[in-house]
Coordinates of C-alpha atoms and ligand atoms in Angstrom, one line a residue:
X1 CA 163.4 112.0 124.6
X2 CA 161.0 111.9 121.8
X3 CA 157.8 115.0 123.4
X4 CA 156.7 115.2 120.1
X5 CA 155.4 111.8 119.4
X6 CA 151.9 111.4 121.0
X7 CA 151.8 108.0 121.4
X8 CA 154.3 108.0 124.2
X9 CA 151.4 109.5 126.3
X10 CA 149.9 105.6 126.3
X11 CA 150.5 102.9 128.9
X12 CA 151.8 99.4 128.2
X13 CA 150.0 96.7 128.2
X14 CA 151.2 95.3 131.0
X15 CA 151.2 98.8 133.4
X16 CA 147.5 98.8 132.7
X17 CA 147.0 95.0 134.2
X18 CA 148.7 95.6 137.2
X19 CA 145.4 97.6 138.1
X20 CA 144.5 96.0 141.3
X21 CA 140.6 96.1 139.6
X22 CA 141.9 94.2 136.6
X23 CA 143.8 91.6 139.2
X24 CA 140.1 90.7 140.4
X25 CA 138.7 90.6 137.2
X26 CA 141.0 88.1 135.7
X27 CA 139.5 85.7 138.4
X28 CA 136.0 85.9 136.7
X29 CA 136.8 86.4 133.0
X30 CA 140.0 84.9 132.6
X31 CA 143.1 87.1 131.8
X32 CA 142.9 86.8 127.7
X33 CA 139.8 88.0 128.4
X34 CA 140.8 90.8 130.1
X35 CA 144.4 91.6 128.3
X36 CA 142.2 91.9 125.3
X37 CA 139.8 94.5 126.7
X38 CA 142.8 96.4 127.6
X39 CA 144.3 96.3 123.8
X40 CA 141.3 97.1 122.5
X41 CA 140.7 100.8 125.2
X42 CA 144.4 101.4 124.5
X43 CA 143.5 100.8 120.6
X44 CA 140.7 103.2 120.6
X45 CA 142.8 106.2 122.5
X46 CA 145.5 105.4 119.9
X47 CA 144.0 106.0 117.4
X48 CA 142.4 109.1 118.8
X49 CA 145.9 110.3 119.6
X50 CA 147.2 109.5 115.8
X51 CA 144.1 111.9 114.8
X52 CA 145.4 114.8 116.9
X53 CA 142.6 114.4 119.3
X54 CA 143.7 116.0 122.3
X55 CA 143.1 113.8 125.2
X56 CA 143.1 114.8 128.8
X57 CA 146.1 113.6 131.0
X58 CA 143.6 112.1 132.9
X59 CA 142.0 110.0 130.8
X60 CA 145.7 108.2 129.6
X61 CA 146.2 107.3 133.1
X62 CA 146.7 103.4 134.1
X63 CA 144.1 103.8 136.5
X64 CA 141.4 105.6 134.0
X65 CA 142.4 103.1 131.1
X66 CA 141.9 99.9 133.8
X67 CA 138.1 100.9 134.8
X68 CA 137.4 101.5 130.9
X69 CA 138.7 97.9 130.2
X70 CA 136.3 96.7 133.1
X71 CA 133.5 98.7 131.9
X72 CA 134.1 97.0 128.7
X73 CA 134.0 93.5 129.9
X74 CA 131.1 94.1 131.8
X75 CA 128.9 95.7 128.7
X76 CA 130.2 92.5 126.7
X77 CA 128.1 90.6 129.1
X78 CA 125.3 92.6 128.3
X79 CA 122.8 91.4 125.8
X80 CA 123.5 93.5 122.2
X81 CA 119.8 94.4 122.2
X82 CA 118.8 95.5 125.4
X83 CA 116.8 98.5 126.6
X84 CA 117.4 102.3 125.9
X85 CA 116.2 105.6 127.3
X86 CA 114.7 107.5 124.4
X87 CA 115.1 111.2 125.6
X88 CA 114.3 112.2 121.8
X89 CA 110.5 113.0 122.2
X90 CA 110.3 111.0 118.8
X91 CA 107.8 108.7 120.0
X92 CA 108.3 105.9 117.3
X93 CA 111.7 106.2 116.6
X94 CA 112.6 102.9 114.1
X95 CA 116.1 102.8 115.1
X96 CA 114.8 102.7 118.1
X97 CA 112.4 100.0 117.9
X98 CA 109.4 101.7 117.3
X99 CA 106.9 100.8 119.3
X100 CA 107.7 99.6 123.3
X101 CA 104.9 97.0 124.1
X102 CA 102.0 97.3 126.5
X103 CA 103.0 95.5 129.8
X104 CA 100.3 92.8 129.2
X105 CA 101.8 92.4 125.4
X106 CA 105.0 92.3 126.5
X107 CA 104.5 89.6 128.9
X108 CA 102.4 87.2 126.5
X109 CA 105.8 87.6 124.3
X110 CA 107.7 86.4 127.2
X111 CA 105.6 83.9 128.4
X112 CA 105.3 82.5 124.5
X113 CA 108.9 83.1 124.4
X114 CA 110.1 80.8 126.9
X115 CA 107.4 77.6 126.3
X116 CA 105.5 75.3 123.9
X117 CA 102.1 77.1 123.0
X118 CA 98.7 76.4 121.5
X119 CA 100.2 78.5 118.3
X120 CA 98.4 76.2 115.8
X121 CA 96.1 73.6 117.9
X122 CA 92.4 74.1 118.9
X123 CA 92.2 73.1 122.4
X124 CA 88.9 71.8 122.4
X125 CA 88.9 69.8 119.4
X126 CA 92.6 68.6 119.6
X127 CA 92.9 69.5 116.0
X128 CA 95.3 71.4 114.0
X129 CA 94.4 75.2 113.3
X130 CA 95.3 77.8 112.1
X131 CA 98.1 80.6 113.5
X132 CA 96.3 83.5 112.2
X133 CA 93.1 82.5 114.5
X134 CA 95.0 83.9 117.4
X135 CA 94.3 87.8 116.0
X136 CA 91.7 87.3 112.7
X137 CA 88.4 88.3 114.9
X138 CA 90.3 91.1 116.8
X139 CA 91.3 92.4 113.9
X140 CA 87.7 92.0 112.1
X141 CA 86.4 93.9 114.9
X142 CA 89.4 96.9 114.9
X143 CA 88.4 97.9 111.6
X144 CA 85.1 96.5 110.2
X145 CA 86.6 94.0 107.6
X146 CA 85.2 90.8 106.8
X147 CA 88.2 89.3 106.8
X148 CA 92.2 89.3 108.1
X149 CA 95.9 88.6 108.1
X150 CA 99.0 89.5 109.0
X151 CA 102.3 89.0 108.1
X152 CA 105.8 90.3 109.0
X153 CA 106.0 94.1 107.8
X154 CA 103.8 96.5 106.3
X155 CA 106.4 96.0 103.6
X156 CA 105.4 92.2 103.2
X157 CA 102.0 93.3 103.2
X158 CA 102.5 95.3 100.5
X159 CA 103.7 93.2 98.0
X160 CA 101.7 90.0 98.9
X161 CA 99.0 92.6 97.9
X162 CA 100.0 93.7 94.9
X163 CA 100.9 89.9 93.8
X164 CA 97.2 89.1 94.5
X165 CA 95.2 91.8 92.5
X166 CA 98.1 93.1 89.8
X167 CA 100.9 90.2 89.8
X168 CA 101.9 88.9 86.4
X169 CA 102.3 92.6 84.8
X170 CA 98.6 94.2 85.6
X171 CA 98.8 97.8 86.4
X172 CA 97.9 99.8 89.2
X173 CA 97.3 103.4 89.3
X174 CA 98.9 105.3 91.7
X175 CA 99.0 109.0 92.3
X176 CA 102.6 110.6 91.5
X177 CA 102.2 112.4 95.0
X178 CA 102.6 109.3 96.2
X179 CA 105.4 107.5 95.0
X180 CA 106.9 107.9 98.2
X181 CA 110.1 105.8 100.1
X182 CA 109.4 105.3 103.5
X183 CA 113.3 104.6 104.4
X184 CA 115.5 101.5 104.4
X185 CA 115.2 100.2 101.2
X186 CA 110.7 100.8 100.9
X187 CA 110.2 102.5 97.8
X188 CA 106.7 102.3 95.9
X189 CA 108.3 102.1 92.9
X190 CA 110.9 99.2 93.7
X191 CA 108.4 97.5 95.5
X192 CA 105.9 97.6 92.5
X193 CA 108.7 95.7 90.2
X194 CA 109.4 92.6 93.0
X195 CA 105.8 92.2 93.1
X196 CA 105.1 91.7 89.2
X197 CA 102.5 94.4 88.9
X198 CA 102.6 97.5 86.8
X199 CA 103.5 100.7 88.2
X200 CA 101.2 103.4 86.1
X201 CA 101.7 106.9 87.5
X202 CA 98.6 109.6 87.0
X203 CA 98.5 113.4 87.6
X204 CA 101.8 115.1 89.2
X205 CA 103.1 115.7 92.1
X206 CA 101.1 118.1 93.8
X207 CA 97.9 117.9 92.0
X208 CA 95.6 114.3 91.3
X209 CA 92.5 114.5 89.6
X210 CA 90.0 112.2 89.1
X211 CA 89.7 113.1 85.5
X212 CA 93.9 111.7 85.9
X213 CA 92.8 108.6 87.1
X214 CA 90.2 108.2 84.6
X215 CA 92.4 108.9 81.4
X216 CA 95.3 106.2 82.8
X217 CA 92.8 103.1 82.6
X218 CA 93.4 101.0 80.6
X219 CA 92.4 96.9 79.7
X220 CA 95.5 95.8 81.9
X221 CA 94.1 97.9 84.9
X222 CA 93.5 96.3 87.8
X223 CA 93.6 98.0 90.8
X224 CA 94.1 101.5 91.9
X225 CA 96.0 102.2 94.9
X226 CA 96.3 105.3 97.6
X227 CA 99.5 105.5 99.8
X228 CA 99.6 107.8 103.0
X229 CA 102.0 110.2 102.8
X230 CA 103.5 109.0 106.1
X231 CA 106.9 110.8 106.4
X232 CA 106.1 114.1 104.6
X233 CA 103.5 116.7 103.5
X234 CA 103.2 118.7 100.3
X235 CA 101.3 122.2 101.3
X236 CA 100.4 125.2 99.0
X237 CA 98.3 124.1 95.5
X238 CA 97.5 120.7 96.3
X239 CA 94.6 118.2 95.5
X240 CA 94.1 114.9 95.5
X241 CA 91.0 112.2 95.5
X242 CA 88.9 111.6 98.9
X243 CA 89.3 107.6 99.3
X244 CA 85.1 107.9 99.3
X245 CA 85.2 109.1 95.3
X246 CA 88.0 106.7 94.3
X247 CA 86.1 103.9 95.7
X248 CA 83.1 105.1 93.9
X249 CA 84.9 105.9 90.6
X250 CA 87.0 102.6 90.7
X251 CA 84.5 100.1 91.9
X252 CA 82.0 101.5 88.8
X253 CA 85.3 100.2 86.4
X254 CA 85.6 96.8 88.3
X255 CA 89.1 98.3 90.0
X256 CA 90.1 97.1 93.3
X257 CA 90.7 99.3 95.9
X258 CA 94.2 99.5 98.0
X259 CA 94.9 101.6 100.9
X260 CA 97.7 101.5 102.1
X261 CA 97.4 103.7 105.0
X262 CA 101.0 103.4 107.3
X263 CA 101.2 103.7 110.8
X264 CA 97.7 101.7 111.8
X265 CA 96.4 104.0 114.1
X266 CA 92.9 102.6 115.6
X267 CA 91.7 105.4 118.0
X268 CA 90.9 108.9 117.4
X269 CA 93.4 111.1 118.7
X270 CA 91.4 114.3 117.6
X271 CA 90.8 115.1 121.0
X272 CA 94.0 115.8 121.4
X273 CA 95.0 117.7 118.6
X274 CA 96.7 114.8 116.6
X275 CA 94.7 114.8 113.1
X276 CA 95.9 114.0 109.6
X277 CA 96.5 110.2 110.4
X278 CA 94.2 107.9 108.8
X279 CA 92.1 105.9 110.7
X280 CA 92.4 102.0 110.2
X281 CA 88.2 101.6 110.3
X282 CA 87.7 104.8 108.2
X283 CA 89.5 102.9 105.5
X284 CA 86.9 100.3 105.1
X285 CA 84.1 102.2 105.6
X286 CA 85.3 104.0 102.8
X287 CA 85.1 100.8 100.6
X288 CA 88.8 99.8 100.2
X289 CA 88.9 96.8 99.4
X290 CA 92.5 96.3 100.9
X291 CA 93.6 98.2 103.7
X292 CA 97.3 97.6 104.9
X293 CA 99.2 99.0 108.1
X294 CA 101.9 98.7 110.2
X295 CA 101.4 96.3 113.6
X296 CA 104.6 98.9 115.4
X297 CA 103.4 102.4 114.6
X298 CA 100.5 103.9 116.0
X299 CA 98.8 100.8 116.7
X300 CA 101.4 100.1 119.4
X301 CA 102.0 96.9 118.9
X302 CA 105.0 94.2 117.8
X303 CA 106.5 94.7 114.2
X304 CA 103.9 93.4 111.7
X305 CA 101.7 93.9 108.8
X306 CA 97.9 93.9 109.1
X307 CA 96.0 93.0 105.5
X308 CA 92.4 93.9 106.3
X309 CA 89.8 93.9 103.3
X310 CA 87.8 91.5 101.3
X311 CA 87.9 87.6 102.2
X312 CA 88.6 87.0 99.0
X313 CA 91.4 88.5 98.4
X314 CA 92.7 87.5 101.8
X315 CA 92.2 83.9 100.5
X316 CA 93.9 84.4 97.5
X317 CA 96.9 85.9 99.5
X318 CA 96.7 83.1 102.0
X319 CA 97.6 80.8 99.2
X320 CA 100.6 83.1 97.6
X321 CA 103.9 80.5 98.6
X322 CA 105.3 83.8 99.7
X323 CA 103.0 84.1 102.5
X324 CA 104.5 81.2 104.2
X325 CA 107.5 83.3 104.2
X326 CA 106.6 86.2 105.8
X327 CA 104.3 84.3 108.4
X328 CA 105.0 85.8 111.6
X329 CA 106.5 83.9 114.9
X330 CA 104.5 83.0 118.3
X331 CA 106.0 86.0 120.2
X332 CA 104.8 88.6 117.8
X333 CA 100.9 86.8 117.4
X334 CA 101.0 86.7 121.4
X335 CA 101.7 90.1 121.7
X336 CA 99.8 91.7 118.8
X337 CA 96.5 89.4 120.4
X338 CA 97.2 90.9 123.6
X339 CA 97.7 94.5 121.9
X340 CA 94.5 94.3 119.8
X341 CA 92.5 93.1 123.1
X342 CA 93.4 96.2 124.5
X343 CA 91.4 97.9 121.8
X344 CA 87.8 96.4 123.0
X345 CA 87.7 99.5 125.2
X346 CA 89.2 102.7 123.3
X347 CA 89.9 104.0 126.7
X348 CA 91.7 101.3 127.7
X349 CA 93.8 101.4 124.6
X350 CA 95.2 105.4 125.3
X351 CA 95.8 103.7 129.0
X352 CA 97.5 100.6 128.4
X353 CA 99.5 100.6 124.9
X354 CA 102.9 103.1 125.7
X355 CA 102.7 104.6 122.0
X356 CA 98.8 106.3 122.9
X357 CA 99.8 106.9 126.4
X358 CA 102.9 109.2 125.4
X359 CA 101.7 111.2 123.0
X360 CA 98.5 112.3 124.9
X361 CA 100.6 113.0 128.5
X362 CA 99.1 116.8 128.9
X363 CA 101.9 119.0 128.3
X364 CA 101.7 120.1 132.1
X365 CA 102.7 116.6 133.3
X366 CA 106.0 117.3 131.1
X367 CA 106.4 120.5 132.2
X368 CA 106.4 119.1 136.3
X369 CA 108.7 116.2 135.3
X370 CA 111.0 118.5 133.9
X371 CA 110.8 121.0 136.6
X372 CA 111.2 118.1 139.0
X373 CA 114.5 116.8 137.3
X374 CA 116.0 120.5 137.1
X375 CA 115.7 120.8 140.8
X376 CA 117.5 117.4 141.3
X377 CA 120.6 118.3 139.3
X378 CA 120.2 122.2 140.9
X379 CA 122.9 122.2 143.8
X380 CA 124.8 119.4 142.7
X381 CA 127.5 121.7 141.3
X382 CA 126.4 120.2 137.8
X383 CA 128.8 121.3 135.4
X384 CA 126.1 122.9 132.8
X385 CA 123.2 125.4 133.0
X386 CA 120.1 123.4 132.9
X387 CA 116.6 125.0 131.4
X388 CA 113.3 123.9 130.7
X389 CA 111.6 125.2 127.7
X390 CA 108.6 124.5 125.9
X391 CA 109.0 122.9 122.2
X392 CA 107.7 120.4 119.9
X393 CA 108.1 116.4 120.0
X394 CA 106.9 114.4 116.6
X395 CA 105.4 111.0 116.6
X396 CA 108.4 110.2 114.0
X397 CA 109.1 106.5 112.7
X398 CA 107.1 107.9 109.1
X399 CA 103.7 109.0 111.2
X400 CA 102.2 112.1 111.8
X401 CA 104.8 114.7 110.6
X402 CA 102.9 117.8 109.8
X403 CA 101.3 117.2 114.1
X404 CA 103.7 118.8 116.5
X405 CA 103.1 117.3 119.5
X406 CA 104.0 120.2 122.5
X407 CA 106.1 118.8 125.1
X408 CA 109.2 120.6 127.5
X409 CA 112.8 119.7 127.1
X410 CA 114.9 119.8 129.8
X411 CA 117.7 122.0 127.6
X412 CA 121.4 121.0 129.2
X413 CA 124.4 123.3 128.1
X414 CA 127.7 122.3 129.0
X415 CA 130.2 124.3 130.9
X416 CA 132.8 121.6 130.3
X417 CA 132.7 119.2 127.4
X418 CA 131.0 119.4 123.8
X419 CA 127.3 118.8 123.4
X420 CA 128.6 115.5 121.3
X421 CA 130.8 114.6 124.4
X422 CA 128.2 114.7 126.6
X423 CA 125.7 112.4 124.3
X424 CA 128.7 110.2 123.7
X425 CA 128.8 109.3 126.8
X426 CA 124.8 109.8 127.6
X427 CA 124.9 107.0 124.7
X428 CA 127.6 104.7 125.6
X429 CA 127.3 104.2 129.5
X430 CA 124.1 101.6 130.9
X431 CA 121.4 102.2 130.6
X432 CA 122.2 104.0 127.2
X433 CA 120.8 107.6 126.8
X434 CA 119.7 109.0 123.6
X435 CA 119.0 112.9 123.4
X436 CA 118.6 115.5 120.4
X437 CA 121.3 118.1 119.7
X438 CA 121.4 121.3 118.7
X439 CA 123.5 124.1 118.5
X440 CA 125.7 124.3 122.0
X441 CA 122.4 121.8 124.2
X442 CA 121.4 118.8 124.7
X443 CA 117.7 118.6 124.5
X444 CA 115.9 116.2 126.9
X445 CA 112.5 115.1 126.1
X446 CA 110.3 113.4 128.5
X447 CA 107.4 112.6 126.9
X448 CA 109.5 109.9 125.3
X449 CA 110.7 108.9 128.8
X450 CA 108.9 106.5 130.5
X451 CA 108.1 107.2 134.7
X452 CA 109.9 103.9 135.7
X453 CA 113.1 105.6 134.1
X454 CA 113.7 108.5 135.6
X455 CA 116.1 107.8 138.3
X456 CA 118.0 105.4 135.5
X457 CA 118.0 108.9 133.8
X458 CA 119.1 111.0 136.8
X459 CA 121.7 108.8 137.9
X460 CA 123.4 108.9 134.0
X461 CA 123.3 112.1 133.9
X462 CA 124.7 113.1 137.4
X463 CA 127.6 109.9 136.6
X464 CA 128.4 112.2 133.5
X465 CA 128.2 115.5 134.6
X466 CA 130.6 113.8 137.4
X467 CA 133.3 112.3 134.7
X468 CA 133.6 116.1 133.5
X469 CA 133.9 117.4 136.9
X470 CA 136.4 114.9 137.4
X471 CA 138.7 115.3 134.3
X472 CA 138.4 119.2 134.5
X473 CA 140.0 118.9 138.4
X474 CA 142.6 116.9 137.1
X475 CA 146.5 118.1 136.3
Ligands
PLP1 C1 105.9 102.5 107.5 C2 105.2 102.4 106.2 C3 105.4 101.2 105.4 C4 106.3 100.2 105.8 O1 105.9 99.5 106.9 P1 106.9 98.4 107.7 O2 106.0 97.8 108.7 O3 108.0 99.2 108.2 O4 107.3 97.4 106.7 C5 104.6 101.1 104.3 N1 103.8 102.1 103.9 C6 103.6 103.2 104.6 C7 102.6 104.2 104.1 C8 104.2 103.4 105.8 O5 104.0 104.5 106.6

């Protein structure tokens, strides 16, 4: 006998099969189907086993390795994108999908979804239209503009922009504190040189003058452009220009004006203690001429990018070829008109659209949730001490850094099982759980949770506190 060879702690194949639960499942997926699920679980602990994991007898056992293969085949029948518990507290959380849709939004999506619409057809007349009539007065009305568009991303947005007022080599002035990257592949600087404009840096990092601006003109200026800092802060001896001066300065040297301000945020949050994010309306009143946005951040709605500013430019950008690429589809104009409709009433808005509603739930309601939850998992010999403490949730998704939001976490520390073991399987079971780390815990936030999920939540977390229980009581 060979004791020292891991491997030899795996099943064949064929043991595994001759699981009574695989028996019935062959009847419904076919037995390739299911030998192949098998392989692939046996596969997995292989290779675990040839990296000197140390498994559990328990989880090598036919009968363990058989319900894994049917949990497999089962989540293959799941849709790939399909919906999540975000127990993070970051309340736009891109890998995450930022923004969850409003009930009413997310219905018009579906309903669009699944049907011919009126996407470009006036119903009275008969006649063709136009796609972006479905959001341009909303939009007019959300922030003041004479005129409006939108496109795919923010990103999109961007350089149809800069194609418009600086294509073909003009330059644009833009502060060196912000030449920012905003993740994935959005950098200012990158983004300048697929648009054709210019990229002309003024003052440093920390501090931006007017007198900077005014000594980097030049005859091939055209524009000068402010970018919100969305994803970080710089603090100590800073400066920069008040969008109501640059306005002033530029429009006195025939510059245009572009804001690009981020996360699209349309209400005041104030009241609540969340400042430093620029309102969408503020930008216009200001007198830039261009104000850009996400559709997914603050705003709450479907991915997009709003261009709000002067009809003229929106013309010109209308009649860019690349438009016509980034145009976006039915689902995402139905939802964003639904979305902006919402923001007729501001109260309404911090009611009906998810992103609002979450981050101004009064800490209290948190706390009670949490509270609440403990108490459930309290007696159920749960495997972990479980606290609830106060701490801070962030808007994330490149919004509202410096703002910490207060929430409670519901901290869960493992008797059995690594914090990673326990958010492995948080993560991989249905519905999938997603939780912040840190040293020893799990952190549970719930400001990030929605009501209608918290028995989803309970029941993972009681299904895997039980598989620890379960593989601790095992020989
Ligand atoms: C998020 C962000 C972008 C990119 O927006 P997408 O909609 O993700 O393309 C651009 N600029 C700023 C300032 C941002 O915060």
């Amino acid at each position: 006998m060979n004791d020292d060879n891991p491997l030899r702690r795996l099943p064949a194949v064929s043991r595994v099969l001759e699981e009574a639960v695989l028996a019935e499942l062959r009847q419904s997926y076919g037995t390739a189907a299911v030998t192949d699920a098998v392989r692939q679980v046996l596969g997995e602990r292989r290779q675990r086993l040839q990296a000197g994991d140390s498994l559990e007898a328990a989880e090598l056992t036919p009968a363990h390795l058989a319900q894994q293969a049917r949990l497999r085949l089962q989540r293959q029948r799941l849709p790939s994108v399909r919906p999540v518990i975000n127990a993070t507290g970051i309340v736009l959380h891109t890998n995450l999908g930022r923004a969850p849709l409003s009930e009413a939004a997310a219905q018009a999506a579906y309903e669009a979804a699944r049907s011919y619409v009126n996407l470009e057809v006036d119903l009275s007349s008969g006649k063709r239209s136009h796609r972006q009539e479905h959001v341009r007065q909303a939009l007019c009305r959300l922030s003041g503009a004479e005129a409006a568009t939108v496109v795919n991303n923010c990103a999109a947005a961007t350089i149809l922009v800069l194609r418009a007022v600086a294509g073909g080599g003009k330059e644009v002035l833009i502060s060196r504190g912000q030449l920012i990257e905003i993740g994935g592949s959005f950098r200012i600087p990158d983004i300048m040189a697929v648009s054709g404009a210019t990229l002309r840096e003024v003052g440093t990092t920390n501090i931006t003058r007017l007198s900077d601006y005014e000594k980097a003109v030049g005859p091939q200026t055209a524009a000068v452009m402010r970018i919100h800092t969305s994803n970080y802060r710089i603090r100590g001896f800073t400066r920069t220009v008040a969008l109501e001066e640059l306005v002033a300065w530029a429009h006195r040297r025939q510059l245009t004006v572009i804001d690009d301000i981020g996360s699209g945020l349309a209400v005041d949050l104030s009241p609540w203690g969340l400042t430093g994010e620029p309102v969408i309306s503020a930008s216009i009143r200001a007198g830039a001429d261009l104000v850009l946005c996400s559709g997914d951040k603050l705003l709450g709605g479907p991915q997009a990018g709003l261009i709000l500013g002067r009809q003229e430019w929106i013309a010109r950008i209308a009649r860019d070829p690349f438009f016509r690429a980034v145009r976006p589809d039915k689902m995402t104009l139905a939802a964003l008109a639904v979305t902006l409709q919402a923001y007729t009433d501001p109260n309404q808005a911090l009611n009906q659209i998810p992103v609002l509603r979450l981050l101004t739930t009064p800490v209290e309601h948190l706390h009670a949730r949490c509270q609440s939850f403990r108490e459930h998992l309290h007696g159920r010999s749960f495997p972990a001490a479980v606290e609830v403490l106060a701490q801070t949730a962030y808007a994330g998704g490149g919004s509202l850094p410096e703002i910490a939001v207060p929430t409670y976490v519901l901290q869960i520390r493992p008797h059995q099982g690594s914090e990673q073991d326990w958010a492995y399987r948080l993560r991989t079971g249905e519905p999938p759980v997603m939780v912040r780390l840190t040293q020893g815990c799990l952190w549970l936030d719930l400001r990030t949770v929605f009501p209608f999920q918290e028995e989803a939540l309970l029941q993972r977390l009681c299904e895997v506190a039980q598989s620890f229980v379960e593989s601790a009581a095992s020989p």
